Amino acid sequence: MHLGVDSFVSAVTDPGSGRLIGPEERMEHLLEEIAVADRAGVYSFGIGEHHRSEYYDSAPAVILAAAAARTSRIRLGSAVTVLSAADPVRVFQEFATLDLISQGRIDLVVGRGSFTESFPLFGLELADYDELFAEKLELLLKIRDEPHVTWSGRHRPALTGQGVYPRPLQERLPIWVGVGGTPQSFVRAGLLGLPLMVAIIGGEPRRFAPLIDLYRRAGAEAGHPAEQLQVGLHVFGFVADSTQQAADAMYPGWAEMFTKISRERGFAAPDRRQFDATSGTHGAFFIGDPETVAAKALRVSADLGGVDRIALQMTNPRLGHAELLHSIELLGTEVVPRVAAG
């Protein structure tokens, strides 16, 4: 099982000084975080895609190109690329180019996104949410398999044999499907034989076991070998020298993020009791000292019938840069060896 980091590149208010970190400084911090992850032995680093003022990740391919130039070992990827609102031709070209720059270290995780701003921004109808994704995923996979593509659909002009270049260094660019909790999404990924990245942002991870079983059954019935049906998890996480330190560092920014989201969506505002419960033994948050986080990774993997990857989403608008660097260092040097040892 491999461990990684995901980032949504949130705007950050320094907890010590109360100063809002400017976007140019935040980008420099991010690239340092990725470089530290590379040196520390973290397996992967993913960049999300959002089109909101509190995040700086609207152009993840550009960020990943800069990261590729500063690293040598770590796998880099999206977390996720909002394929519903993108042109599959351009997505493939961008990530194939990234694969060449990184010398074969790119993973493309595609999804429908958890926010809706990209739809009006790019002139799309939210009512076409699922149809857009299904059609564009079909085209993206066809481009991956065939340099010259003949294809037609409802939401993009047809291709009549045009070539799509460049081609990636990897023989087949790895394309993962990012999913939430919709059974149809798990079945679709299984039928296509694509690896699955499950976003678990609350509750208990073990409740996803039936959905992951559904994915594996669909893949097996479609004739895909078991080793092709990989499962990854995208979870909130943070590592510190003690579990109390980790929780205290993570909570203020988590509360800020989810208070805003809850207000937008008409939900009750979260509180510390909810946060602590979700950080507990069976909860979805991977927050604690290295031993605690490693033990949770192994336990959750067992609960879900085996997991290939876990990416800790460390985005937090109230987390100091030095604290985040230390957490990434602990993940690579302390948690990774414990998980490898089982």
Short mmCIF file of C-alpha atoms in Angstrom, two decimals:
data_model
loop_
_atom_site.label_atom_id
_atom_site.label_comp_id
_atom_site.label_asym_id
_atom_site.label_seq_id
_atom_site.Cartn_x
_atom_site.Cartn_y
_atom_site.Cartn_z
CA MET A 1 0.00 0.00 0.00
CA HIS A 2 1.37 3.39 -1.05
CA LEU A 3 0.89 6.66 0.84
CA GLY A 4 0.65 10.10 -0.73
CA VAL A 5 -0.47 13.67 -0.23
CA ASP A 6 -3.21 15.61 -2.01
CA SER A 7 -3.53 19.39 -1.97
CA PHE A 8 -6.24 21.80 -3.05
CA VAL A 9 -3.74 24.69 -2.64
CA SER A 10 -5.97 26.67 -0.32
CA ALA A 11 -5.31 30.28 0.57
CA VAL A 12 -3.66 30.28 4.00
CA THR A 13 -3.77 32.67 6.93
CA ASP A 14 -0.63 32.10 8.97
CA PRO A 15 -1.78 30.95 12.44
CA GLY A 16 1.09 32.67 14.21
CA SER A 17 0.98 36.15 12.65
CA GLY A 18 -2.58 36.28 11.30
CA ARG A 19 -1.13 37.33 7.92
CA LEU A 20 -2.83 36.15 4.74
CA ILE A 21 -0.18 34.43 2.63
CA GLY A 22 -0.19 35.90 -0.87
CA PRO A 23 -0.79 33.61 -3.86
CA GLU A 24 2.77 33.87 -5.16
CA GLU A 25 4.21 32.93 -1.74
CA ARG A 26 1.63 30.16 -1.35
CA MET A 27 2.72 28.66 -4.68
CA GLU A 28 6.35 28.72 -3.58
CA HIS A 29 5.35 27.01 -0.33
CA LEU A 30 3.46 24.36 -2.28
CA LEU A 31 6.44 23.53 -4.49
CA GLU A 32 8.58 23.23 -1.37
CA GLU A 33 6.01 20.87 0.13
CA ILE A 34 6.17 18.67 -2.98
CA ALA A 35 9.99 18.69 -2.95
CA VAL A 36 10.02 17.65 0.71
CA ALA A 37 7.56 14.84 -0.06
CA ASP A 38 9.86 13.68 -2.87
CA ARG A 39 12.88 13.56 -0.56
CA ALA A 40 11.01 12.02 2.39
CA GLY A 41 9.79 8.96 0.51
CA VAL A 42 6.13 9.87 0.03
CA TYR A 43 4.79 7.91 -2.95
CA SER A 44 2.63 10.53 -4.67
CA PHE A 45 1.46 14.14 -4.62
CA GLY A 46 -1.84 15.16 -6.20
CA ILE A 47 -3.19 18.61 -7.06
CA GLY A 48 -6.93 19.27 -7.12
CA GLU A 49 -8.92 21.53 -9.42
CA HIS A 50 -11.23 24.24 -8.13
CA HIS A 51 -12.53 27.52 -9.50
CA ARG A 52 -13.15 29.36 -6.23
CA SER A 53 -11.42 32.31 -4.60
CA GLU A 54 -10.16 30.32 -1.61
CA TYR A 55 -8.15 27.87 -3.76
CA TYR A 56 -5.24 28.46 -6.16
CA ASP A 57 -5.49 25.19 -8.11
CA SER A 58 -7.59 26.15 -11.14
CA ALA A 59 -4.73 25.12 -13.49
CA PRO A 60 -3.32 21.92 -11.96
CA ALA A 61 -1.31 20.90 -15.04
CA VAL A 62 0.77 24.07 -14.74
CA ILE A 63 1.48 23.39 -11.06
CA LEU A 64 2.37 19.77 -11.80
CA ALA A 65 4.80 20.84 -14.53
CA ALA A 66 6.65 23.04 -12.05
CA ALA A 67 6.63 20.19 -9.53
CA ALA A 68 7.95 17.72 -12.11
CA ALA A 69 10.93 19.98 -12.76
CA ARG A 70 11.78 20.09 -9.04
CA THR A 71 11.43 16.39 -8.24
CA SER A 72 12.91 13.11 -9.40
CA ARG A 73 11.07 10.20 -7.80
CA ILE A 74 7.58 11.02 -6.54
CA ARG A 75 4.52 10.27 -8.68
CA LEU A 76 2.49 13.35 -9.56
CA GLY A 77 -1.15 13.62 -10.53
CA SER A 78 -4.52 15.28 -10.40
CA ALA A 79 -6.89 15.09 -7.45
CA VAL A 80 -9.15 15.33 -9.43
CA THR A 81 -9.30 16.78 -12.94
CA VAL A 82 -12.90 17.94 -13.46
CA LEU A 83 -13.36 16.12 -16.75
CA SER A 84 -17.03 17.12 -17.11
CA ALA A 85 -15.94 20.72 -17.67
CA ALA A 86 -12.84 20.03 -19.76
CA ASP A 87 -11.97 19.05 -23.32
CA PRO A 88 -10.62 15.46 -23.25
CA VAL A 89 -8.24 16.22 -26.11
CA ARG A 90 -6.58 19.03 -24.17
CA VAL A 91 -6.58 17.02 -20.93
CA PHE A 92 -4.78 14.17 -22.66
CA GLN A 93 -2.29 16.50 -24.33
CA GLU A 94 -1.51 18.27 -21.06
CA PHE A 95 -0.99 15.09 -19.05
CA ALA A 96 0.92 13.33 -21.82
CA THR A 97 3.25 16.35 -21.89
CA LEU A 98 3.55 16.18 -18.10
CA ASP A 99 4.43 12.50 -18.41
CA LEU A 100 7.29 13.40 -20.74
CA ILE A 101 8.54 16.19 -18.48
CA SER A 102 8.40 13.93 -15.40
CA GLN A 103 9.88 10.94 -17.24
CA GLY A 104 6.84 8.73 -16.67
CA ARG A 105 5.65 9.76 -13.20
CA ILE A 106 2.12 10.99 -13.97
CA ASP A 107 -1.30 9.68 -12.92
CA LEU A 108 -4.50 11.26 -14.19
CA VAL A 109 -7.45 11.05 -11.79
CA VAL A 110 -10.67 12.28 -13.39
CA GLY A 111 -13.99 13.03 -11.77
CA ARG A 112 -17.10 15.17 -11.84
CA GLY A 113 -15.99 17.46 -9.01
CA SER A 114 -17.69 18.30 -5.72
CA PHE A 115 -18.34 21.98 -6.58
CA THR A 116 -20.36 23.38 -9.46
CA GLU A 117 -18.57 26.65 -10.37
CA SER A 118 -16.86 25.13 -13.41
CA PHE A 119 -20.17 24.52 -15.21
CA PRO A 120 -21.33 28.13 -15.67
CA LEU A 121 -17.71 29.26 -15.98
CA PHE A 122 -17.24 27.13 -19.09
CA GLY A 123 -20.76 27.54 -20.44
CA LEU A 124 -22.06 24.09 -19.49
CA GLU A 125 -25.41 23.00 -18.10
CA LEU A 126 -25.37 21.51 -14.62
CA ALA A 127 -28.29 19.32 -15.66
CA ASP A 128 -25.84 17.49 -17.97
CA TYR A 129 -23.54 16.70 -15.00
CA ASP A 130 -23.40 12.92 -15.44
CA GLU A 131 -23.85 12.74 -19.20
CA LEU A 132 -20.94 15.12 -19.73
CA PHE A 133 -18.64 13.00 -17.61
CA ALA A 134 -19.62 9.69 -19.21
CA GLU A 135 -19.19 11.00 -22.75
CA LYS A 136 -15.89 12.74 -22.08
CA LEU A 137 -14.46 9.76 -20.25
CA GLU A 138 -15.31 7.58 -23.23
CA LEU A 139 -13.42 9.97 -25.53
CA LEU A 140 -10.45 10.29 -23.16
CA LEU A 141 -10.03 6.51 -23.04
CA LYS A 142 -10.28 6.28 -26.83
CA ILE A 143 -7.56 8.92 -27.19
CA ARG A 144 -5.36 7.01 -24.76
CA ASP A 145 -5.72 3.84 -26.82
CA GLU A 146 -5.56 5.30 -30.35
CA PRO A 147 -3.38 8.18 -31.63
CA HIS A 148 -5.83 8.78 -34.49
CA VAL A 149 -9.37 9.07 -33.20
CA THR A 150 -12.76 8.72 -34.85
CA TRP A 151 -15.52 9.62 -32.42
CA SER A 152 -18.77 11.59 -32.11
CA GLY A 153 -20.94 12.69 -29.21
CA ARG A 154 -23.42 15.32 -28.06
CA HIS A 155 -21.18 17.69 -26.17
CA ARG A 156 -18.11 18.09 -28.37
CA PRO A 157 -17.47 18.35 -32.13
CA ALA A 158 -16.71 14.99 -33.71
CA LEU A 159 -13.22 13.71 -34.41
CA THR A 160 -12.71 12.15 -37.84
CA GLY A 161 -9.31 10.56 -37.61
CA GLN A 162 -7.24 13.47 -36.34
CA GLY A 163 -4.05 12.66 -34.45
CA VAL A 164 -3.74 13.59 -30.78
CA TYR A 165 -0.17 14.33 -29.72
CA PRO A 166 2.18 14.08 -27.93
CA ARG A 167 1.94 10.52 -26.66
CA PRO A 168 3.05 9.88 -23.06
CA LEU A 169 6.23 8.10 -22.01
CA GLN A 170 4.24 5.46 -20.14
CA GLU A 171 2.79 2.91 -22.54
CA ARG A 172 -0.71 3.61 -21.20
CA LEU A 173 -1.23 6.81 -19.27
CA PRO A 174 -2.76 5.71 -15.93
CA ILE A 175 -6.33 7.04 -15.74
CA TRP A 176 -8.14 6.68 -12.41
CA VAL A 177 -11.79 7.49 -11.74
CA GLY A 178 -12.48 9.63 -8.68
CA VAL A 179 -15.80 8.81 -7.02
CA GLY A 180 -17.88 9.82 -4.01
CA GLY A 181 -20.71 7.61 -2.80
CA THR A 182 -22.81 6.94 -5.91
CA PRO A 183 -23.11 3.20 -6.67
CA GLN A 184 -23.37 3.86 -10.43
CA SER A 185 -19.94 5.52 -10.36
CA PHE A 186 -18.37 2.44 -8.76
CA VAL A 187 -20.01 0.15 -11.28
CA ARG A 188 -18.91 2.31 -14.23
CA ALA A 189 -15.27 2.26 -13.10
CA GLY A 190 -15.43 -1.51 -12.66
CA LEU A 191 -16.98 -2.16 -16.06
CA LEU A 192 -14.29 -0.02 -17.69
CA GLY A 193 -11.53 -1.75 -15.71
CA LEU A 194 -10.20 1.58 -14.42
CA PRO A 195 -8.53 2.04 -11.03
CA LEU A 196 -10.76 3.73 -8.46
CA MET A 197 -10.01 6.70 -6.19
CA VAL A 198 -12.64 6.98 -3.44
CA ALA A 199 -13.09 10.35 -1.71
CA ILE A 200 -13.97 9.73 1.94
CA ILE A 201 -14.51 13.04 3.70
CA GLY A 202 -16.56 11.93 6.70
CA GLY A 203 -18.25 9.09 8.51
CA GLU A 204 -16.55 5.69 8.71
CA PRO A 205 -14.48 4.30 5.83
CA ARG A 206 -15.82 0.79 6.35
CA ARG A 207 -19.24 1.90 5.11
CA PHE A 208 -17.66 2.02 1.63
CA ALA A 209 -16.90 -1.72 1.70
CA PRO A 210 -20.14 -2.71 -0.13
CA LEU A 211 -19.49 -0.12 -2.83
CA ILE A 212 -15.91 -1.28 -3.35
CA ASP A 213 -17.15 -4.86 -3.50
CA LEU A 214 -19.65 -3.71 -6.14
CA TYR A 215 -16.78 -2.17 -8.13
CA ARG A 216 -14.73 -5.36 -7.94
CA ARG A 217 -17.68 -7.58 -8.93
CA ALA A 218 -18.51 -5.34 -11.90
CA GLY A 219 -14.87 -5.44 -13.01
CA ALA A 220 -14.63 -9.19 -12.67
CA GLU A 221 -17.88 -9.76 -14.57
CA ALA A 222 -16.53 -7.51 -17.35
CA GLY A 223 -13.47 -9.75 -17.59
CA HIS A 224 -10.87 -7.45 -16.04
CA PRO A 225 -8.11 -9.11 -13.97
CA ALA A 226 -8.15 -8.44 -10.22
CA GLU A 227 -4.74 -6.72 -10.28
CA GLN A 228 -6.11 -4.13 -12.70
CA LEU A 229 -8.90 -3.14 -10.30
CA GLN A 230 -6.85 -0.98 -7.96
CA VAL A 231 -8.45 1.01 -5.14
CA GLY A 232 -7.18 4.26 -3.69
CA LEU A 233 -8.57 6.49 -0.95
CA HIS A 234 -8.55 10.28 -0.74
CA VAL A 235 -8.96 11.26 2.93
CA PHE A 236 -8.35 14.19 5.24
CA GLY A 237 -5.11 13.63 7.13
CA PHE A 238 -2.33 15.21 9.12
CA VAL A 239 0.65 13.80 11.02
CA ALA A 240 2.31 15.44 14.01
CA ASP A 241 4.56 14.40 16.89
CA SER A 242 1.49 13.65 19.01
CA THR A 243 -2.14 12.93 18.17
CA GLN A 244 -3.29 15.94 20.21
CA GLN A 245 -0.93 18.24 18.33
CA ALA A 246 -2.20 16.91 15.01
CA ALA A 247 -5.85 17.45 15.94
CA ASP A 248 -5.24 20.93 17.36
CA ALA A 249 -3.32 21.98 14.23
CA MET A 250 -5.92 20.63 11.80
CA TYR A 251 -9.18 21.63 13.46
CA PRO A 252 -9.27 25.46 13.02
CA GLY A 253 -8.83 25.31 9.25
CA TRP A 254 -11.14 22.30 8.87
CA ALA A 255 -13.84 24.17 10.82
CA GLU A 256 -13.37 27.26 8.63
CA MET A 257 -13.66 25.26 5.40
CA PHE A 258 -16.69 23.24 6.39
CA THR A 259 -18.52 26.08 8.10
CA LYS A 260 -18.41 27.92 4.77
CA ILE A 261 -19.47 24.87 2.76
CA SER A 262 -22.25 24.04 5.24
CA ARG A 263 -23.56 27.59 5.01
CA GLU A 264 -23.61 27.40 1.20
CA ARG A 265 -25.41 24.06 1.17
CA GLY A 266 -27.80 24.62 4.08
CA PHE A 267 -26.20 22.11 6.44
CA ALA A 268 -25.59 22.46 10.17
CA ALA A 269 -22.19 23.96 10.98
CA PRO A 270 -19.59 21.40 12.15
CA ASP A 271 -18.12 21.46 15.67
CA ARG A 272 -15.10 20.09 17.54
CA ARG A 273 -17.02 17.10 18.87
CA GLN A 274 -17.84 16.01 15.32
CA PHE A 275 -14.23 16.55 14.26
CA ASP A 276 -12.84 14.51 17.16
CA ALA A 277 -15.30 11.68 16.52
CA THR A 278 -14.30 11.52 12.87
CA SER A 279 -10.63 11.53 13.91
CA GLY A 280 -11.19 8.53 16.21
CA THR A 281 -10.44 4.86 15.70
CA HIS A 282 -13.12 4.14 13.11
CA GLY A 283 -13.51 7.64 11.65
CA ALA A 284 -12.51 8.88 8.21
CA PHE A 285 -9.77 11.34 9.28
CA PHE A 286 -6.17 10.07 9.32
CA ILE A 287 -5.02 12.49 12.01
CA GLY A 288 -2.47 11.63 14.68
CA ASP A 289 1.09 10.67 15.47
CA PRO A 290 2.92 8.38 13.02
CA GLU A 291 1.96 5.17 14.82
CA THR A 292 -1.72 6.16 14.98
CA VAL A 293 -1.90 7.10 11.29
CA ALA A 294 -0.05 3.96 10.18
CA ALA A 295 -2.34 1.75 12.28
CA LYS A 296 -5.43 3.40 10.80
CA ALA A 297 -4.13 2.93 7.25
CA LEU A 298 -3.61 -0.79 7.82
CA ARG A 299 -6.96 -1.20 9.58
CA VAL A 300 -8.94 0.65 6.92
CA SER A 301 -7.23 -1.31 4.15
CA ALA A 302 -8.23 -4.56 5.86
CA ASP A 303 -11.82 -3.33 6.33
CA LEU A 304 -12.09 -2.59 2.60
CA GLY A 305 -10.58 -5.83 1.35
CA GLY A 306 -7.22 -4.30 0.51
CA VAL A 307 -6.30 -0.79 -0.63
CA ASP A 308 -3.51 0.10 -3.04
CA ARG A 309 -3.11 3.80 -2.21
CA ILE A 310 -4.11 6.29 0.45
CA ALA A 311 -3.64 10.02 -0.21
CA LEU A 312 -3.89 12.40 2.74
CA GLN A 313 -5.60 15.64 1.80
CA MET A 314 -3.76 18.23 3.94
CA THR A 315 -5.32 21.41 2.54
CA ASN A 316 -6.01 23.74 5.43
CA PRO A 317 -6.45 27.53 5.45
CA ARG A 318 -5.16 27.86 9.04
CA LEU A 319 -2.11 25.60 8.95
CA GLY A 320 1.39 27.01 9.12
CA HIS A 321 3.85 26.16 6.36
CA ALA A 322 6.46 24.80 8.79
CA GLU A 323 3.87 22.53 10.41
CA LEU A 324 2.82 21.18 7.03
CA LEU A 325 6.42 20.50 5.99
CA HIS A 326 7.00 18.63 9.25
CA SER A 327 3.84 16.59 8.71
CA ILE A 328 4.91 15.58 5.20
CA GLU A 329 8.35 14.64 6.53
CA LEU A 330 6.78 12.46 9.24
CA LEU A 331 4.49 10.82 6.68
CA GLY A 332 7.43 9.81 4.51
CA THR A 333 10.00 8.90 7.16
CA GLU A 334 7.80 7.50 9.94
CA VAL A 335 4.40 6.43 8.60
CA VAL A 336 5.48 4.90 5.29
CA PRO A 337 7.99 2.44 6.91
CA ARG A 338 5.42 1.37 9.51
CA VAL A 339 2.82 0.65 6.84
CA ALA A 340 5.37 -1.22 4.72
CA ALA A 341 6.25 -3.38 7.72
CA GLY A 342 2.57 -4.21 8.18
#
